CSV table of C-alpha atoms in Angstrom, one decimal:
chain,number,residue,atom,x,y,z
O,1,MET,CA,0.0,0.0,0.0
O,2,ASN,CA,1.1,3.6,-0.7
O,3,TRP,CA,3.0,5.2,2.2
O,4,PHE,CA,0.8,8.4,1.9
O,5,VAL,CA,-2.4,6.4,2.4
O,6,LEU,CA,-0.8,4.5,5.3
O,7,SER,CA,0.2,7.7,6.9
O,8,LEU,CA,-3.3,9.1,6.6
O,9,ALA,CA,-4.7,5.9,8.1
O,10,ALA,CA,-2.2,6.3,11.0
O,11,ALA,CA,-3.4,9.9,11.5
O,12,TYR,CA,-7.1,8.9,11.6
O,13,PHE,CA,-6.6,6.0,14.0
O,14,PHE,CA,-4.2,8.1,16.1
O,15,SER,CA,-6.8,10.9,16.4
O,16,THR,CA,-9.6,8.4,17.2
O,17,GLY,CA,-7.4,7.1,19.9
O,18,ASP,CA,-7.1,10.6,21.3
O,19,VAL,CA,-10.9,10.8,21.8
O,20,LEU,CA,-11.1,7.4,23.4
O,21,SER,CA,-8.2,8.2,25.7
O,22,LYS,CA,-9.8,11.4,26.8
O,23,LEU,CA,-13.1,9.6,27.5
O,24,LEU,CA,-11.2,7.0,29.6
O,25,LEU,CA,-9.3,9.7,31.4
O,26,ARG,CA,-12.6,11.0,32.9
O,27,ASP,CA,-12.5,8.2,35.5
O,28,ASN,CA,-8.9,7.0,35.4
O,29,ASP,CA,-5.5,8.7,35.8
O,30,GLU,CA,-2.9,9.0,33.1
O,31,TRP,CA,-0.8,5.9,34.1
O,32,THR,CA,-3.9,3.7,34.4
O,33,SER,CA,-5.3,4.9,31.1
O,34,GLY,CA,-2.0,4.5,29.3
O,35,CYS,CA,-1.3,1.1,30.7
O,36,ALA,CA,-4.8,-0.2,30.0
O,37,ILE,CA,-4.9,1.0,26.4
O,38,SER,CA,-1.4,-0.2,25.5
O,39,LEU,CA,-2.3,-3.6,27.0
O,40,ALA,CA,-5.6,-3.7,25.2
O,41,SER,CA,-3.8,-3.2,21.9
O,42,LEU,CA,-1.8,-6.4,22.3
O,43,PRO,CA,-4.7,-8.9,21.6
O,44,PHE,CA,-5.0,-7.2,18.2
O,45,LEU,CA,-1.3,-7.1,17.5
O,46,ILE,CA,0.2,-10.3,18.8
O,47,PRO,CA,-1.8,-12.6,16.4
O,48,LEU,CA,-0.1,-10.9,13.5
O,49,LEU,CA,3.1,-12.7,14.5
O,50,ILE,CA,1.4,-16.1,14.2
O,51,VAL,CA,1.0,-15.8,10.4
O,52,ARG,CA,4.6,-14.9,9.7
O,53,GLU,CA,8.0,-16.6,10.0
O,54,THR,CA,9.8,-16.7,13.3
O,55,PHE,CA,12.1,-13.7,13.8
O,56,LEU,CA,14.5,-13.4,16.7
O,57,PRO,CA,15.5,-9.8,17.6
O,58,SER,CA,19.1,-9.0,17.2
O,59,ARG,CA,21.2,-7.6,20.1
O,60,GLU,CA,21.3,-4.2,18.3
O,61,LEU,CA,17.5,-4.2,18.1
O,62,ILE,CA,17.1,-5.0,21.8
O,63,LEU,CA,19.5,-2.3,22.7
O,64,LEU,CA,17.7,0.2,20.5
O,65,VAL,CA,14.3,-0.7,22.2
O,66,CYS,CA,15.9,-0.4,25.7
O,67,ILE,CA,17.0,3.1,24.8
O,68,LEU,CA,13.6,4.1,23.3
O,69,ILE,CA,11.3,2.7,26.1
O,70,PRO,CA,12.0,5.4,28.8
O,71,PHE,CA,11.5,8.2,26.3
O,72,GLU,CA,8.3,6.6,24.9
O,73,VAL,CA,6.7,5.9,28.3
O,74,PHE,CA,7.5,9.4,29.5
O,75,ALA,CA,6.1,11.0,26.3
O,76,TYR,CA,3.0,8.9,26.5
O,77,TYR,CA,2.4,10.0,30.0
O,78,LEU,CA,2.8,13.7,29.1
O,79,TYR,CA,0.6,13.2,26.1
O,80,LEU,CA,-2.2,11.7,28.2
O,81,LYS,CA,-1.8,14.4,30.8
O,82,ALA,CA,-2.0,17.1,28.2
O,83,ILE,CA,-5.3,15.9,26.7
O,84,ARG,CA,-6.7,15.4,30.2
O,85,ILE,CA,-6.1,18.9,31.3
O,86,SER,CA,-6.6,20.7,28.0
O,87,PRO,CA,-9.1,20.7,25.2
O,88,LEU,CA,-8.2,18.4,22.3
O,89,SER,CA,-8.6,21.3,19.8
O,90,LEU,CA,-6.0,23.3,21.7
O,91,SER,CA,-3.4,20.7,22.8
O,92,ILE,CA,-3.2,18.2,19.9
O,93,PRO,CA,-2.3,20.8,17.2
O,94,TYR,CA,1.0,21.4,18.9
O,95,LEU,CA,2.0,18.0,17.8
O,96,SER,CA,2.5,19.6,14.4
O,97,PHE,CA,5.9,20.7,15.7
O,98,THR,CA,7.0,17.0,15.5
O,99,PRO,CA,8.0,17.1,11.8
O,100,VAL,CA,9.8,20.4,12.6
O,101,PHE,CA,11.9,18.6,15.2
O,102,THR,CA,12.1,15.5,13.1
O,103,ILE,CA,13.9,17.4,10.4
O,104,LEU,CA,16.7,18.0,12.9
O,105,THR,CA,16.8,14.5,14.4
O,106,ALA,CA,16.4,12.6,11.1
O,107,GLY,CA,19.2,14.8,9.6
O,108,ILE,CA,21.5,14.0,12.5
O,109,LEU,CA,20.7,10.4,13.0
O,110,LEU,CA,19.8,9.1,9.5
O,111,GLY,CA,21.4,11.7,7.3
O,112,GLU,CA,18.1,12.7,5.7
O,113,THR,CA,18.0,16.2,4.2
O,114,ILE,CA,15.2,18.6,3.3
O,115,ALA,CA,15.2,21.7,0.9
O,116,PHE,CA,15.4,25.3,2.1
O,117,GLN,CA,11.6,25.8,1.6
O,118,GLY,CA,11.3,23.7,4.8
O,119,ILE,CA,11.9,27.0,6.6
O,120,VAL,CA,8.7,28.3,5.1
O,121,GLY,CA,6.8,25.3,6.5
O,122,ILE,CA,8.3,25.9,9.9
O,123,LEU,CA,7.2,29.5,9.9
O,124,MET,CA,3.7,28.4,8.9
O,125,VAL,CA,3.5,25.9,11.7
O,126,THR,CA,4.5,28.7,14.1
O,127,VAL,CA,1.9,31.1,12.7
O,128,GLY,CA,-0.7,28.4,13.0
O,129,ALA,CA,0.2,28.0,16.7
O,130,TYR,CA,-0.3,31.8,17.1
O,131,VAL,CA,-3.8,31.6,15.5
O,132,LEU,CA,-4.8,28.8,17.9
O,133,ASN,CA,-5.0,31.4,20.7
O,134,ILE,CA,-5.9,34.4,18.5
O,135,GLU,CA,-8.9,35.2,20.7
O,136,LEU,CA,-6.3,36.5,23.2
O,137,TYR,CA,-5.0,39.1,20.7
O,138,VAL,CA,-7.3,41.8,22.3
O,139,GLN,CA,-5.3,41.5,25.5
O,140,HIS,CA,-1.9,41.9,23.8
O,141,PRO,CA,-0.4,41.2,20.4
O,142,LEU,CA,1.9,38.6,21.9
O,143,ALA,CA,-0.7,37.1,24.2
O,144,PRO,CA,-1.4,34.2,21.8
O,145,LEU,CA,2.2,33.2,21.8
O,146,LYS,CA,2.5,33.6,25.5
O,147,ALA,CA,-0.5,31.3,25.9
O,148,ALA,CA,1.4,28.5,24.2
O,149,PHE,CA,4.0,28.6,27.0
O,150,GLN,CA,1.6,29.4,29.9
O,151,SER,CA,-0.7,26.5,29.1
O,152,ARG,CA,0.5,23.3,30.7
O,153,GLY,CA,-1.2,21.2,28.1
O,154,ALA,CA,0.6,23.1,25.3
O,155,ARG,CA,4.0,22.9,27.0
O,156,TYR,CA,3.5,19.2,27.6
O,157,MET,CA,2.6,18.6,23.9
O,158,LEU,CA,5.6,20.6,22.7
O,159,LEU,CA,7.8,18.4,24.8
O,160,VAL,CA,6.0,15.3,23.5
O,161,SER,CA,6.6,16.6,19.9
O,162,LEU,CA,10.3,16.8,20.6
O,163,ILE,CA,10.5,13.3,22.2
O,164,TRP,CA,8.4,11.8,19.4
O,165,SER,CA,10.6,13.3,16.8
O,166,LEU,CA,13.5,11.3,18.3
O,167,THR,CA,11.6,8.1,18.9
O,168,SER,CA,10.0,8.1,15.4
O,169,THR,CA,13.5,8.6,13.8
O,170,LEU,CA,14.9,5.7,15.9
O,171,GLY,CA,11.8,3.7,15.3
O,172,LYS,CA,12.6,3.7,11.6
O,173,LYS,CA,16.0,2.2,12.5
O,174,GLY,CA,14.1,-0.5,14.4
O,175,VAL,CA,12.1,-1.3,11.3
O,176,GLN,CA,15.2,-1.4,9.2
O,177,LEU,CA,16.7,-4.0,11.7
O,178,SER,CA,13.6,-6.2,11.5
O,179,ASP,CA,10.3,-5.4,9.7
O,180,PRO,CA,7.2,-3.3,10.3
O,181,VAL,CA,5.0,-6.0,11.8
O,182,PHE,CA,7.6,-7.5,14.1
O,183,PHE,CA,8.9,-4.2,15.3
O,184,GLY,CA,5.5,-2.8,15.9
O,185,VAL,CA,4.3,-5.7,17.9
O,186,PHE,CA,7.6,-6.1,19.8
O,187,TYR,CA,7.9,-2.4,20.6
O,188,MET,CA,4.3,-2.2,21.8
O,189,THR,CA,4.7,-5.3,24.0
O,190,CYS,CA,7.8,-3.7,25.6
O,191,VAL,CA,6.0,-0.4,26.1
O,192,SER,CA,3.0,-2.2,27.6
O,193,SER,CA,5.3,-4.2,29.9
O,194,ALA,CA,7.0,-1.0,31.2
O,195,MET,CA,3.6,0.7,31.7
O,196,LEU,CA,2.3,-2.4,33.6
O,197,ALA,CA,5.4,-2.4,35.9
O,198,ILE,CA,4.8,1.2,36.8
O,199,GLU,CA,1.0,0.7,37.2
O,200,SER,CA,1.6,-2.3,39.4
O,201,TRP,CA,3.9,-0.3,41.7
O,202,ARG,CA,1.3,2.5,41.9
O,203,LEU,CA,-1.5,0.0,42.7
O,204,SER,CA,0.6,-1.5,45.5
O,205,ARG,CA,0.9,2.0,47.0
O,206,ASN,CA,-2.9,2.8,46.4
O,207,ALA,CA,-1.8,5.7,44.2
O,208,ALA,CA,-3.8,4.7,41.1
O,209,THR,CA,-7.3,5.9,40.1
O,210,VAL,CA,-8.9,2.9,38.4
O,211,ASP,CA,-12.4,2.5,36.9
O,212,LEU,CA,-12.7,0.3,33.8
O,213,ARG,CA,-16.3,-0.7,34.2
O,214,GLY,CA,-19.3,0.0,32.1
O,215,ARG,CA,-18.7,2.4,29.2
O,216,ASN,CA,-15.1,2.6,30.1
O,217,THR,CA,-14.7,-1.0,29.1
O,218,ILE,CA,-16.0,-0.1,25.6
O,219,TRP,CA,-13.7,3.0,25.4
O,220,LEU,CA,-10.8,0.7,26.4
O,221,LEU,CA,-11.4,-2.0,23.8
O,222,LEU,CA,-12.0,0.5,21.0
O,223,GLY,CA,-8.9,2.4,22.2
O,224,GLY,CA,-6.8,-0.7,22.0
O,225,LEU,CA,-8.1,-1.5,18.5
O,226,ALA,CA,-7.4,2.1,17.3
O,227,THR,CA,-3.9,1.9,18.9
O,228,ALA,CA,-3.1,-1.4,17.1
O,229,LEU,CA,-4.3,-0.1,13.8
O,230,ALA,CA,-2.4,3.2,14.2
O,231,THR,CA,0.8,1.2,15.1
O,232,MET,CA,0.7,-1.0,12.1
O,233,ALA,CA,-0.1,1.8,9.7
O,234,HIS,CA,2.7,3.9,11.2
O,235,TYR,CA,5.5,1.4,11.0
O,236,HIS,CA,4.5,0.2,7.5
O,237,ALA,CA,4.5,3.9,6.3
O,238,ILE,CA,7.7,4.8,8.0
O,239,LYS,CA,9.5,1.9,6.2
O,240,LEU,CA,8.4,3.3,2.8
O,241,ALA,CA,9.1,7.0,3.2
O,242,PRO,CA,11.6,9.5,4.9
O,243,VAL,CA,10.7,10.0,8.5
O,244,SER,CA,10.0,13.7,8.1
O,245,TYR,CA,7.6,13.1,5.2
O,246,MET,CA,5.7,10.4,6.9
O,247,MET,CA,5.4,12.3,10.2
O,248,ALA,CA,4.2,15.4,8.2
O,249,VAL,CA,1.3,13.5,6.6
O,250,LYS,CA,0.5,11.8,9.9
O,251,ARG,CA,0.0,15.2,11.5
O,252,THR,CA,-3.2,15.5,9.6
O,253,SER,CA,-4.5,13.9,12.8
O,254,LEU,CA,-4.6,17.4,14.3
O,255,ILE,CA,-7.5,18.3,12.0
O,256,PHE,CA,-9.4,15.2,13.0
O,257,SER,CA,-8.8,16.0,16.7
O,258,VAL,CA,-10.0,19.6,16.4
O,259,LEU,CA,-13.2,18.3,14.7
O,260,TYR,CA,-13.6,15.7,17.4
O,261,GLY,CA,-13.1,18.3,20.1
O,262,GLY,CA,-15.9,20.4,18.7
O,263,LEU,CA,-18.3,17.6,17.8
O,264,ILE,CA,-17.9,15.3,20.9
O,265,PHE,CA,-16.6,17.5,23.7
O,266,LYS,CA,-18.2,20.8,22.6
O,267,GLU,CA,-15.0,22.8,23.0
O,268,PRO,CA,-15.1,26.6,22.4
O,269,HIS,CA,-13.5,28.6,19.6
O,270,ILE,CA,-13.5,25.6,17.2
O,271,ARG,CA,-13.6,27.8,14.1
O,272,LEU,CA,-10.5,29.7,15.1
O,273,ARG,CA,-8.7,26.5,16.2
O,274,LEU,CA,-9.6,24.8,13.0
O,275,LEU,CA,-8.1,27.8,11.1
O,276,GLY,CA,-5.0,27.6,13.2
O,277,ALA,CA,-4.7,23.9,12.8
O,278,SER,CA,-5.2,24.2,9.0
O,279,ILE,CA,-2.4,26.7,8.8
O,280,MET,CA,-0.2,24.4,10.8
O,281,LEU,CA,-1.2,21.5,8.6
O,282,SER,CA,-0.4,23.7,5.5
O,283,GLY,CA,3.1,24.3,6.9
O,284,VAL,CA,3.4,20.5,7.4
O,285,VAL,CA,2.5,20.0,3.7
O,286,VAL,CA,5.2,22.5,2.7
O,287,LEU,CA,7.7,20.6,4.8
O,288,TYR,CA,6.5,17.4,3.0
O,289,LEU,CA,7.1,19.1,-0.4
O,290,ALA,CA,10.5,20.5,0.5
């Protein structure tokens, strides 16, 4: 399948996972939600290994995953914390900075290059971030930019963008050392195991907020399915295209998330945030074409 279609599929399922995670976070804390959804993805992922040849991970692959896991778990926690405390339509668009950071990490780690017009794309992403908070302009011309750093949700997402630019770049290395299916399943199993270890420790100290009954069970199962589909689409796409290109297209998820925020969570200023997200996405497209 074409990498562009796979990247769009990853964007859609990733965004749908945002919604299901936010619904689950109503009654559960970040660690519980992250652990539950990552574990719920495994019944959909592990069977994919049954229909393929046995593959033993190399020492280099195991070392790579050991390096990635702490970053991935920390980023996932910050990501869930951001969407819990902030509107989807205001926090998710800041993930559009991931391809900006990816240009740097992919260039350093993989030797991938991008044309000068990439600077235009970066500026457009920045302008879009300004427009996200444009309603604050009446207070001060710089207020929309200040809001990006004063909002904890926005700060968390910017940090997540930076970390994911690194893990996505190294994730391609993992695919190169194995294949998309094996690495996707192996990596998610390792992430889930790390999350489970943390959650077990929190449960032993009565520090976890857990409620997976009723509707939360439905959100959990759907979230696991969305995560599994996003994972497979992501790693198949990243094998076929430069990391910065693939992550640029995947960031169309921010448009889906803004729409979800307005339709499902009735978040305010959706038209302005959709405009800002669209400008950011246009910048991402310019990065893709660079």
